[in-house]
Short mmCIF file of C-alpha atoms in Angstrom, two decimals:
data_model
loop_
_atom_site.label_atom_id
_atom_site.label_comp_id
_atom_site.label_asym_id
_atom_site.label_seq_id
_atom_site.Cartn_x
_atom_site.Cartn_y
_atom_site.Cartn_z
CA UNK A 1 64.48 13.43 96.00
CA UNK A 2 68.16 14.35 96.08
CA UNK A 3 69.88 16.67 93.79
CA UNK A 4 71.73 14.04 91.72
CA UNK A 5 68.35 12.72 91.32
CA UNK A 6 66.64 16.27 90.36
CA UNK A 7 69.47 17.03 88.56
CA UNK A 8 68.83 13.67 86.06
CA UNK A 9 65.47 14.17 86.00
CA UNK A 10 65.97 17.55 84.69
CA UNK A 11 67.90 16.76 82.10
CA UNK A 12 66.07 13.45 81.09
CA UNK A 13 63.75 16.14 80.15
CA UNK A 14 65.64 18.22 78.18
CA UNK A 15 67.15 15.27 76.20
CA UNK A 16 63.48 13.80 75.52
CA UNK A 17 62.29 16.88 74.56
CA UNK A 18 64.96 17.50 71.86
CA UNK A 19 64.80 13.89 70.48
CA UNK A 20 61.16 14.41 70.19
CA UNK A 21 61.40 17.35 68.15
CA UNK A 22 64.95 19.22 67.96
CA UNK A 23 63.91 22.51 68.66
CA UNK A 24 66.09 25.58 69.98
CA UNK A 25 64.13 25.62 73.05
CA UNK A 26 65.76 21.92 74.22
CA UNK A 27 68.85 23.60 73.13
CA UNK A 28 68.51 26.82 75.19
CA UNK A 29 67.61 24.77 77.88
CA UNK A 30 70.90 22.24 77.54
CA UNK A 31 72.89 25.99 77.83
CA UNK A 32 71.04 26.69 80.90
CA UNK A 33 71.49 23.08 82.12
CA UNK A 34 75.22 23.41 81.74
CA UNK A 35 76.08 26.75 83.35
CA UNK A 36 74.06 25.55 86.30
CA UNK A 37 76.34 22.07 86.59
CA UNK A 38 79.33 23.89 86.24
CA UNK A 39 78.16 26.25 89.19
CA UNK A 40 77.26 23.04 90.88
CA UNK A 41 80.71 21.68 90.21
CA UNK A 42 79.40 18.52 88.40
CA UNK A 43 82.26 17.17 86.40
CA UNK A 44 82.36 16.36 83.00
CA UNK A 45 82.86 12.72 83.98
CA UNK A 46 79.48 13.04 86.43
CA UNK A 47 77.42 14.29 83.13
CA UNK A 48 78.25 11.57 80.75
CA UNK A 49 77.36 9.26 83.24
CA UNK A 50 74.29 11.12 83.80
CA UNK A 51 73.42 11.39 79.99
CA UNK A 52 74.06 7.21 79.78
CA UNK A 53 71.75 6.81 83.01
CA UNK A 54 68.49 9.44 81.22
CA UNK A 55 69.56 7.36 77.36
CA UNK A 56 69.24 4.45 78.51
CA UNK A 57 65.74 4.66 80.75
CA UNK A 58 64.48 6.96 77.42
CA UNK A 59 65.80 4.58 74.35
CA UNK A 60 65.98 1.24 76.14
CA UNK A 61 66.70 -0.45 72.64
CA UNK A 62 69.85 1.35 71.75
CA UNK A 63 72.66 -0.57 70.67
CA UNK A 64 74.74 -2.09 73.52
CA UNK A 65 77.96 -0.67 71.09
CA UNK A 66 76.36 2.68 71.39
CA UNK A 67 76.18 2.33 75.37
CA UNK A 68 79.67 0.70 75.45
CA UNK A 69 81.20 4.03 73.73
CA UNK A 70 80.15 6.11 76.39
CA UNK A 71 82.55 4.10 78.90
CA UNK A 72 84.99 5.08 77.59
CA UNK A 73 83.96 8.78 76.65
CA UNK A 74 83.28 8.90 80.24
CA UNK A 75 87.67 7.71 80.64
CA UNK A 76 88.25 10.38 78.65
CA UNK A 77 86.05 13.38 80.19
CA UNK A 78 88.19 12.27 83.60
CA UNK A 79 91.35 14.03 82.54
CA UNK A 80 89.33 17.17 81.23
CA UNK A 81 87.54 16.77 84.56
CA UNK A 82 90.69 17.00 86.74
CA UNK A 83 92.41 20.09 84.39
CA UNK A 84 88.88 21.98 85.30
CA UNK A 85 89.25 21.33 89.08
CA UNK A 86 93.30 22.36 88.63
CA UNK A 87 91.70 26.16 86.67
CA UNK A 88 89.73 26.15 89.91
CA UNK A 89 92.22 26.15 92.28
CA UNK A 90 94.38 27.88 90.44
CA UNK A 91 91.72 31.11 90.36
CA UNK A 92 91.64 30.97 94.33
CA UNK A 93 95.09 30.60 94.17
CA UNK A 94 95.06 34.11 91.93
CA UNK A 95 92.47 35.85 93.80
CA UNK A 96 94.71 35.49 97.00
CA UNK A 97 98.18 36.54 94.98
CA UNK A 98 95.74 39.62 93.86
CA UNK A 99 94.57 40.91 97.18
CA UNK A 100 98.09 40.10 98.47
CA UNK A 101 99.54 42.70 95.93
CA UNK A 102 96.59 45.44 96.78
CA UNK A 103 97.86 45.31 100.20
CA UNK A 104 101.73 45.62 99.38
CA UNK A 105 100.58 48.72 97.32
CA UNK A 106 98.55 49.54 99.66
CA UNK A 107 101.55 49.59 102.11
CA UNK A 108 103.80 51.34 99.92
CA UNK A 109 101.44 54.45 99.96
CA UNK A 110 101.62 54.29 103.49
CA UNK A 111 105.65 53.62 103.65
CA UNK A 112 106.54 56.12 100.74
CA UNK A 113 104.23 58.84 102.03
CA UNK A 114 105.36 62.13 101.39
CA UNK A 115 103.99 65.84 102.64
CA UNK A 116 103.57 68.72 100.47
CA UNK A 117 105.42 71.35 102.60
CA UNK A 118 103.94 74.35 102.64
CA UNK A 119 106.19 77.99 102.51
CA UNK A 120 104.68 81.16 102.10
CA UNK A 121 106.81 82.05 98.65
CA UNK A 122 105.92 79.08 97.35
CA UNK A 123 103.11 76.84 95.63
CA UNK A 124 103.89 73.12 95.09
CA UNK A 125 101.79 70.65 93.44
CA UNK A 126 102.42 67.19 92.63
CA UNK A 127 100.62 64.14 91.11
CA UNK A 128 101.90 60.76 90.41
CA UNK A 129 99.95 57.63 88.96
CA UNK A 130 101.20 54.21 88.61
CA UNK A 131 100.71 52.21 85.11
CA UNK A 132 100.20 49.09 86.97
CA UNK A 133 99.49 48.38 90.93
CA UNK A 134 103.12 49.15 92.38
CA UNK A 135 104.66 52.69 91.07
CA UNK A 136 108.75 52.83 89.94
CA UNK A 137 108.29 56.46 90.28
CA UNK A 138 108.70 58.40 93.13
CA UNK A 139 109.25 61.87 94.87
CA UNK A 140 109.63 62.90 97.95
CA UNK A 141 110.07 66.21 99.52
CA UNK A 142 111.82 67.47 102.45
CA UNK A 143 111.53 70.72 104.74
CA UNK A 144 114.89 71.75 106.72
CA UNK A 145 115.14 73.99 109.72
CA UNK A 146 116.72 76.79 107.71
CA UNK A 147 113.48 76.82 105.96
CA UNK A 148 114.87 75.44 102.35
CA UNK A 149 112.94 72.51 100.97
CA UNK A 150 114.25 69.53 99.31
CA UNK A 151 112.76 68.28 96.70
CA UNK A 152 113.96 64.55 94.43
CA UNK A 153 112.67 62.78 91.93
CA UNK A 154 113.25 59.07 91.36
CA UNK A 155 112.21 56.20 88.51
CA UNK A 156 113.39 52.84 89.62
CA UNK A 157 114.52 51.06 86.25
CA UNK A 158 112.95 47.62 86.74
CA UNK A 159 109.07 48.12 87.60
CA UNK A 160 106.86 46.21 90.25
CA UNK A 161 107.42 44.92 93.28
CA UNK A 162 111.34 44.87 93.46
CA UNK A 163 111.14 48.16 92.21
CA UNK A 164 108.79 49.24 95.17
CA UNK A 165 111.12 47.41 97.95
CA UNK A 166 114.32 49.32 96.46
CA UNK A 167 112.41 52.72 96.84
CA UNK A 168 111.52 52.68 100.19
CA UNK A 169 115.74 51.65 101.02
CA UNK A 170 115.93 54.99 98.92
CA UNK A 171 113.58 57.12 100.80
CA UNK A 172 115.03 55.73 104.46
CA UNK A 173 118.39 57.16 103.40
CA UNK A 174 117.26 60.22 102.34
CA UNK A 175 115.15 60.86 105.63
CA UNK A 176 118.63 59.70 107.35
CA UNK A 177 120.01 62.49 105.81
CA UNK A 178 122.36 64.67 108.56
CA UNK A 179 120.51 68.07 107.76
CA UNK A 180 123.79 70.13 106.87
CA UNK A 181 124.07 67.62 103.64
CA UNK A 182 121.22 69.13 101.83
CA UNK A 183 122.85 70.05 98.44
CA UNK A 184 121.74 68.23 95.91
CA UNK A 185 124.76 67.07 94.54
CA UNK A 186 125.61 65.56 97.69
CA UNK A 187 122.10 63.51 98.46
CA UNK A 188 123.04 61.84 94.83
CA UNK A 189 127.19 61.09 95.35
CA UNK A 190 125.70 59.70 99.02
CA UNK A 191 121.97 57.47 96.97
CA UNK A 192 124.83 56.21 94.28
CA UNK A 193 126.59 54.71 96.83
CA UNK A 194 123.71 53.31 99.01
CA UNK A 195 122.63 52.00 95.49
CA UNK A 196 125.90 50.99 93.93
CA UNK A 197 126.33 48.43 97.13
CA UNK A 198 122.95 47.69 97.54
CA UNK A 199 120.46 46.96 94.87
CA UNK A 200 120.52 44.23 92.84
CA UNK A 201 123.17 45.02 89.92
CA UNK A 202 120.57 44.97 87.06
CA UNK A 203 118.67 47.57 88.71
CA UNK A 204 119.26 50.92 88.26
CA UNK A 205 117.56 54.54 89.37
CA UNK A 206 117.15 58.07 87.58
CA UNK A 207 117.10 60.97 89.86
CA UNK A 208 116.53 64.40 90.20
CA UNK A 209 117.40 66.33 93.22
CA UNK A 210 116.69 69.90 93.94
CA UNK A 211 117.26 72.56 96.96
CA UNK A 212 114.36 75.58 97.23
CA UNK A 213 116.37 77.87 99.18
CA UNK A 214 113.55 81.19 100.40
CA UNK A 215 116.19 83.59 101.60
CA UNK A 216 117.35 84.17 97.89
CA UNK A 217 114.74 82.85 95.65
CA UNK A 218 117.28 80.22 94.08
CA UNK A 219 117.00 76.84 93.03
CA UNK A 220 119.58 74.61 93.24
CA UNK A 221 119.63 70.74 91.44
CA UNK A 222 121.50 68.17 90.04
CA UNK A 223 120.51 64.85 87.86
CA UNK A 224 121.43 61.80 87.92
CA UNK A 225 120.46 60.55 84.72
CA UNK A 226 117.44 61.73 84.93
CA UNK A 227 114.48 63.54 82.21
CA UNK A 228 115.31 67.14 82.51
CA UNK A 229 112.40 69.37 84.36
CA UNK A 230 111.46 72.64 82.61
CA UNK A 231 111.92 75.73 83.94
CA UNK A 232 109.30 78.72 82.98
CA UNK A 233 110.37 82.49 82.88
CA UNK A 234 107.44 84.55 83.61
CA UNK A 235 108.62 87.20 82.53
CA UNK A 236 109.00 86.83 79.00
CA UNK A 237 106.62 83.64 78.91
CA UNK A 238 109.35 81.30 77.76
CA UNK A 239 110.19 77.22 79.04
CA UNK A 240 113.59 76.30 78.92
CA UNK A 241 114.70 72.90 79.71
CA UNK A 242 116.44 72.65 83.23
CA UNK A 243 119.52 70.71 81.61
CA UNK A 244 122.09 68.83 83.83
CA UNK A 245 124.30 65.96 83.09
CA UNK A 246 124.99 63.10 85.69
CA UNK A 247 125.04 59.30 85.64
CA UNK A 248 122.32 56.98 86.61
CA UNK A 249 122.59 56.00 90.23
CA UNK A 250 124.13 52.48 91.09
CA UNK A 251 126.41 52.43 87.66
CA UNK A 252 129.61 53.66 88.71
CA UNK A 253 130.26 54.52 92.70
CA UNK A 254 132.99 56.90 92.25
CA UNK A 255 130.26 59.11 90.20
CA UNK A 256 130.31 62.78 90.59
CA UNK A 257 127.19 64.84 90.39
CA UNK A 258 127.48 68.40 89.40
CA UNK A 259 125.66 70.99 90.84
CA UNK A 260 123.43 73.94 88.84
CA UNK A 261 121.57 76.64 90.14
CA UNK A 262 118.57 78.50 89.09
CA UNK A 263 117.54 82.45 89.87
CA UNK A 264 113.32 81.82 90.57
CA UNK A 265 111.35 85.26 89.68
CA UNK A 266 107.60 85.90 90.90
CA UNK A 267 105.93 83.69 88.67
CA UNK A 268 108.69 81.46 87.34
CA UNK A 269 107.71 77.66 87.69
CA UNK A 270 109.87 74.99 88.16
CA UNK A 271 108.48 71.56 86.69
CA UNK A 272 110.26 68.10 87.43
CA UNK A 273 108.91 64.91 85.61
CA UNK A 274 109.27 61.31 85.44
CA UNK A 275 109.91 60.17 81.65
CA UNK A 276 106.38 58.57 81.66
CA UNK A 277 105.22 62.43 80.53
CA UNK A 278 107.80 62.69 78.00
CA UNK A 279 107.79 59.09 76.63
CA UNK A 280 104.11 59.36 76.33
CA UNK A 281 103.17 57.73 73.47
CA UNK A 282 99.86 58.19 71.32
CA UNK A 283 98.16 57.31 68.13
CA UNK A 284 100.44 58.86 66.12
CA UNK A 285 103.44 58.17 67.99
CA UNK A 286 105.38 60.06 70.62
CA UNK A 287 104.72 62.64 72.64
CA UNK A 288 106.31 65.97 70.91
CA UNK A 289 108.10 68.22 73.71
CA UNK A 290 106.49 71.49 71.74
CA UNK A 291 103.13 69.49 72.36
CA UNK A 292 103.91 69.09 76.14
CA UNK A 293 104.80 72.21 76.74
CA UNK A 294 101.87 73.54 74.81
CA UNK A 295 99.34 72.01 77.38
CA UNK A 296 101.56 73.82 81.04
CA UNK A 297 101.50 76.49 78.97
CA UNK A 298 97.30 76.69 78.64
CA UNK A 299 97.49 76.15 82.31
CA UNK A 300 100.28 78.27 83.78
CA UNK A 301 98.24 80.48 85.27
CA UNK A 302 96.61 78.21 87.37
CA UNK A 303 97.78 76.99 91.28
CA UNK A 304 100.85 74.34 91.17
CA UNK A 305 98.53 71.40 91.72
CA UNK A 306 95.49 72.40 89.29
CA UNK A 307 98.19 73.09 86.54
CA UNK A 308 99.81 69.21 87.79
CA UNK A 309 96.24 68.09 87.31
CA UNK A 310 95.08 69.11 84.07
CA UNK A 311 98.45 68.17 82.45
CA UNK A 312 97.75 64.91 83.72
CA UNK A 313 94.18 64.62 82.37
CA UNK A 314 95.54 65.94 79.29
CA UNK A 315 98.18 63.50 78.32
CA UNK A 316 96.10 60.39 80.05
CA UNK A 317 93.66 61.53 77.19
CA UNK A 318 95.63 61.66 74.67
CA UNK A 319 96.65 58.10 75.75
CA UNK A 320 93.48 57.01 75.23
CA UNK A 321 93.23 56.59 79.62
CA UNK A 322 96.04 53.62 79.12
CA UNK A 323 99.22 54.94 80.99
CA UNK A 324 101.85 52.95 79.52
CA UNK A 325 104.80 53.82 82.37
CA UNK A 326 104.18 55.32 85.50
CA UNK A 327 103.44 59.11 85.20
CA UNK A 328 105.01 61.65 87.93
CA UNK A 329 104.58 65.48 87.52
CA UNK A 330 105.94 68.16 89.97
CA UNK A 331 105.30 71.77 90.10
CA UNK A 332 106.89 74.49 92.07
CA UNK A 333 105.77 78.07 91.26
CA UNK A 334 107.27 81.24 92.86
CA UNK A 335 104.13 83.29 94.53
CA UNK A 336 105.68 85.68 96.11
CA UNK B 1 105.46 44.46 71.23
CA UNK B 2 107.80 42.39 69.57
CA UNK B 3 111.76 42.31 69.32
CA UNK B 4 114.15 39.83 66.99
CA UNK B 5 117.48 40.03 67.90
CA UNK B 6 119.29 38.17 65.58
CA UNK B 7 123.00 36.94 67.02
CA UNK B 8 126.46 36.56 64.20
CA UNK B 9 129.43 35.52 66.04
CA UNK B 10 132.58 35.63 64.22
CA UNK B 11 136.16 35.01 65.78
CA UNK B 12 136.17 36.80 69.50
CA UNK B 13 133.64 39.31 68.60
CA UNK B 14 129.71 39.18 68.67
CA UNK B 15 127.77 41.58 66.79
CA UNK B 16 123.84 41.57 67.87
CA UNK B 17 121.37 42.95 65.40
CA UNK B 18 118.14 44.24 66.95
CA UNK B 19 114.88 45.29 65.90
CA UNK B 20 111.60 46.27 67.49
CA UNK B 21 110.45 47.64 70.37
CA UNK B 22 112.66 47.25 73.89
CA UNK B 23 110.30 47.54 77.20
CA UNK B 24 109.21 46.07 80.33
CA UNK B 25 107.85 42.70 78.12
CA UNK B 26 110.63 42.14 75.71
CA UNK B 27 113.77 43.15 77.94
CA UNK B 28 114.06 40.02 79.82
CA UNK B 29 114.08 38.44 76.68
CA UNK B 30 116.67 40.22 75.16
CA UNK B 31 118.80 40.06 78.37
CA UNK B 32 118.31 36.40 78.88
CA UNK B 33 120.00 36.77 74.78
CA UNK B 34 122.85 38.65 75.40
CA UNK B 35 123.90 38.20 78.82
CA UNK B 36 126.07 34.80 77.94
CA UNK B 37 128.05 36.80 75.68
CA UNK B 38 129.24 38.72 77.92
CA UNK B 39 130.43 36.70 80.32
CA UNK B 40 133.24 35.64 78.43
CA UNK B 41 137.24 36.54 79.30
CA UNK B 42 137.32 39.63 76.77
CA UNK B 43 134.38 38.98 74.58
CA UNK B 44 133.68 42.23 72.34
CA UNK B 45 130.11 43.00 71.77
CA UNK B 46 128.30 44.79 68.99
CA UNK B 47 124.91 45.64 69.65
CA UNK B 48 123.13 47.28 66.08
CA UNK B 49 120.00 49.28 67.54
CA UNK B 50 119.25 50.48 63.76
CA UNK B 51 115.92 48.77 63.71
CA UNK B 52 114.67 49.69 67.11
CA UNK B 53 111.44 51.95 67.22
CA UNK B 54 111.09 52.20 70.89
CA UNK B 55 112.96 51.91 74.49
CA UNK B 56 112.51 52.29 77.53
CA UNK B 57 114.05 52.60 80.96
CA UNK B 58 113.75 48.71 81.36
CA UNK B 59 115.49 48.49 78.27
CA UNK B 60 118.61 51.44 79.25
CA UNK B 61 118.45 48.34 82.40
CA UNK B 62 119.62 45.77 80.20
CA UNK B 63 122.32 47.54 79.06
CA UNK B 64 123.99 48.85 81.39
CA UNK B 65 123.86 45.47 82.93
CA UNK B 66 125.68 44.10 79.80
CA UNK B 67 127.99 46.97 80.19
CA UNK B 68 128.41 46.04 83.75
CA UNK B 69 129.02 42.42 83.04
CA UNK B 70 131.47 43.22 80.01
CA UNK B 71 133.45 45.10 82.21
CA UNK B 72 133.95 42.73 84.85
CA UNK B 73 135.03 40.59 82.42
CA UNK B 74 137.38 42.73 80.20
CA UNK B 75 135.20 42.61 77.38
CA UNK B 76 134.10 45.51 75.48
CA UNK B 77 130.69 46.74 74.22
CA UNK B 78 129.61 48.90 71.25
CA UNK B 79 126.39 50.96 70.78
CA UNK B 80 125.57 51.82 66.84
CA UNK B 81 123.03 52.64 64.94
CA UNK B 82 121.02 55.10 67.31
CA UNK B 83 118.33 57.08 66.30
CA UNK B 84 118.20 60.19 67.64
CA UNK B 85 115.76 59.34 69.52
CA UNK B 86 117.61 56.77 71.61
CA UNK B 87 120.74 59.09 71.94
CA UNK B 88 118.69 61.63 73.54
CA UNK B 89 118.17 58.77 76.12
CA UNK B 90 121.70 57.75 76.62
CA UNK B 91 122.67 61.61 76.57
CA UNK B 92 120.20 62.16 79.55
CA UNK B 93 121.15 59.62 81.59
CA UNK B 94 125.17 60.22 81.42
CA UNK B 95 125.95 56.61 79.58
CA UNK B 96 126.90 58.11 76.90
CA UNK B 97 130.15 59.38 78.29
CA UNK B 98 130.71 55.95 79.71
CA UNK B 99 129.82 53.68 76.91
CA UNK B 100 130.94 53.39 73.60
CA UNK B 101 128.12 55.02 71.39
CA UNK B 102 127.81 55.56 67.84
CA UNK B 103 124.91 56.75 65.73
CA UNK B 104 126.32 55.31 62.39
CA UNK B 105 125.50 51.68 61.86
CA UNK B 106 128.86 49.57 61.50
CA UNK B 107 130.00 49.78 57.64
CA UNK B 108 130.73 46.27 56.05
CA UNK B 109 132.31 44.02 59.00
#
């Protein structure tokens, strides 16, 4: 017996069953019958000409008009048949596009890879989660000779996958870097112009870009456009926002980038964010900046990446776990 | 996530009257909106943000890209109607000392 034939006989069943007494069982079984054609990829053309075949052995005496109709039910079904087959292909067709992107994210993690550098007068924590596959967001640190560490922060306006191909251009010129050009008003005038002639003129990126220098315990930065970080004083247990004006890179190339500078205490953290932690929005709307700073300030006390950590946890809770933009936190704390 | 942007044209100038939210799924459709009007020889754009509850970067994108394209082209564009909200966001990201921001919504016309 073949299947076509099993699969008639089956069903021949079901159908005598229910005109013999309409009960939910024939009905449960026509359910079961269906999701088993549909795994079997039996069209919906292949079905009424299966129901005509089992009618017509079962009720020999039905009208030919009655039979007739089914002709051209069975037209009908042909065009329903062929959209189903087109959602089939369509889902492979997605599954492929899906795995695709896992491995371009995949390959940005490995391309945009950054190490934590680790100095003895300083603990550094970071932690940065993309809303959807590809991140905007990015940081990237870098250690000179002299022993000073670079540190930037970056949001790619425009999200996705252009947004992922413009950030590693960013990150090649700022490993390209000659290593006497470390201040950070210079890496942005030198990104705004790599930018300004290179990326796509709707596209635009927020910086920050900051120097650690050991010998004297300063940090220097500058912003291009960028949410301010915050800046906590040990000492008398107060944040203050780590203000500095500059355009957003790739508007204007003649841009200048001014240049602050920042005294660092034992104790005094430095915190750089992307505006995912300050846009956060909840239930009853945004994010308050007395509420953020609330939650580093239950967990100052902690090492850079626990405090980067629990912040996060924090606000993806109060979020409901739904990160609307990308979220990027950065912590720098003076040890010793 | 919604946006109407509602479009009055009168003589060379165009004033554009938004409301909702501006992110990642309704910028394209507001640049897709605006972006003719800027392209033409010294068009003069009003964009009214009064009735918008929410933006994002993606939406900063858009316009500074009409910004962009109104300068090519001689035109000139006009922010009002910013919540304080919004003009912490143009503050932070230095447009505000390129582009022509005001958080008063334009009196009569």
């Amino acid at each position: 017996m073949n299947f076509r034939d099993r699969m008639l006989d089956e069903y021949k069943e079901i159908l005598k069953t229910y005109i013999h007494d309409q009960t939910e069982q024939a009905l449960y079984m026509s359910q079961k019958f269906s999701r088993k054609s549909i795994e079997y990829k039996i069209s919906p053309e292949e079905m009424i000409s299966l129901h005509k075949t089992s009618i017509m052995d079962l009720e020999p005496d039905l009208p030919e008009s009655l039979l007739l109709s089914l002709d051209i039910l069975l037209e009908v079904m042909m065009s329903y048949g062929l959209a189903y087959r087109e959602h089939q292909s369509l889902r492979t067709i997605q599954r492929e596009l899906i795995n695709e992107i896992e491995v371009a994210a995949s390959m940005q993690q490995t391309l945009l890879g950054t190490q934590i550098p680790r100095i003895s007068s300083l603990d550094i924590g970071a932690i940065s989660v993309p809303a959807k596959q590809m991140s905007g967001d990015y940081y990237h640190f870098v250690s000179h000779e002299n022993g000073a560490i670079s540190v930037a922060i970056a949001d790619i306006i425009g999200k996705g996958i252009p947004a992922a191909l413009c950030m590693s251009m960013i990150k090649y010129s700022m490993d390209s870097m000659p290593d006497d050009s470390q201040n950070p008003g210079d890496v942005l005038e030198r990104l705004n112009r790599v930018v300004e002639q290179n990326v796509d003129p709707t596209m635009f990126i927020t910086m920050f870009s900051g120097l650690y220098h050991p010998d004297n315990h300063t940090f220097y930065y500058s912003s291009a456009g960028h949410e301010p970080g915050f800046f906590y004083h040990a000492e008398t247990g107060t944040f203050e926002e780590l203000q500095a004006k500059g355009l957003l890179l790739g508007v204007d190339k003649k841009a200048k980038y001014n240049e602050y500078e920042r005294k660092v205490e034992v104790g005094d953290v430095i915190l750089l964010m992307s505006d995912g932690v300050t846009e956060c929005r909840t239930e009853e709307g945004f994010l308050e900046v007395d509420t953020l700073i609330a939650y580093i300030k239950k967990y100052i006390h902690l090492s850079a990446q626990d405090i980067a950590d629990k912040v996060y946890k924090e606000l993806e809770y109060l979020q409901d776990f739904q990160l609307r933009d990308d979220f990027t936190l950065i912590i720098l704390k003076r040890t010793a | 996530m919604n946006i109407s942007i509602d479009v009055k044209e009168l003589d060379q100038q165009t004033t554009m009257t938004l409301a909702g939210e501006i992110d990642a799924y309704t910028a394209p459709q507001l640049r897709e909106t605006a972006f003719p009007y800027t392209e033409k020889k010294q068009a003069s754009v009003v964009i009214d943000l009064s009735g918008v509850t929410y933006m994002d970067s993606t939406g900063l994108g858009v316009f500074v890209g009409l910004f962009k394209s109104l300068n090519a082209n001689d035109g000139t564009l006009k922010l009002v109607g910013l919540s304080d909200r919004l003009k912490r966001l143009f503050d932070i990201t230095g447009l505000a000392d390129i582009m022509n921001i005001n958080s008063e919504a334009e009196g009569g016309v």
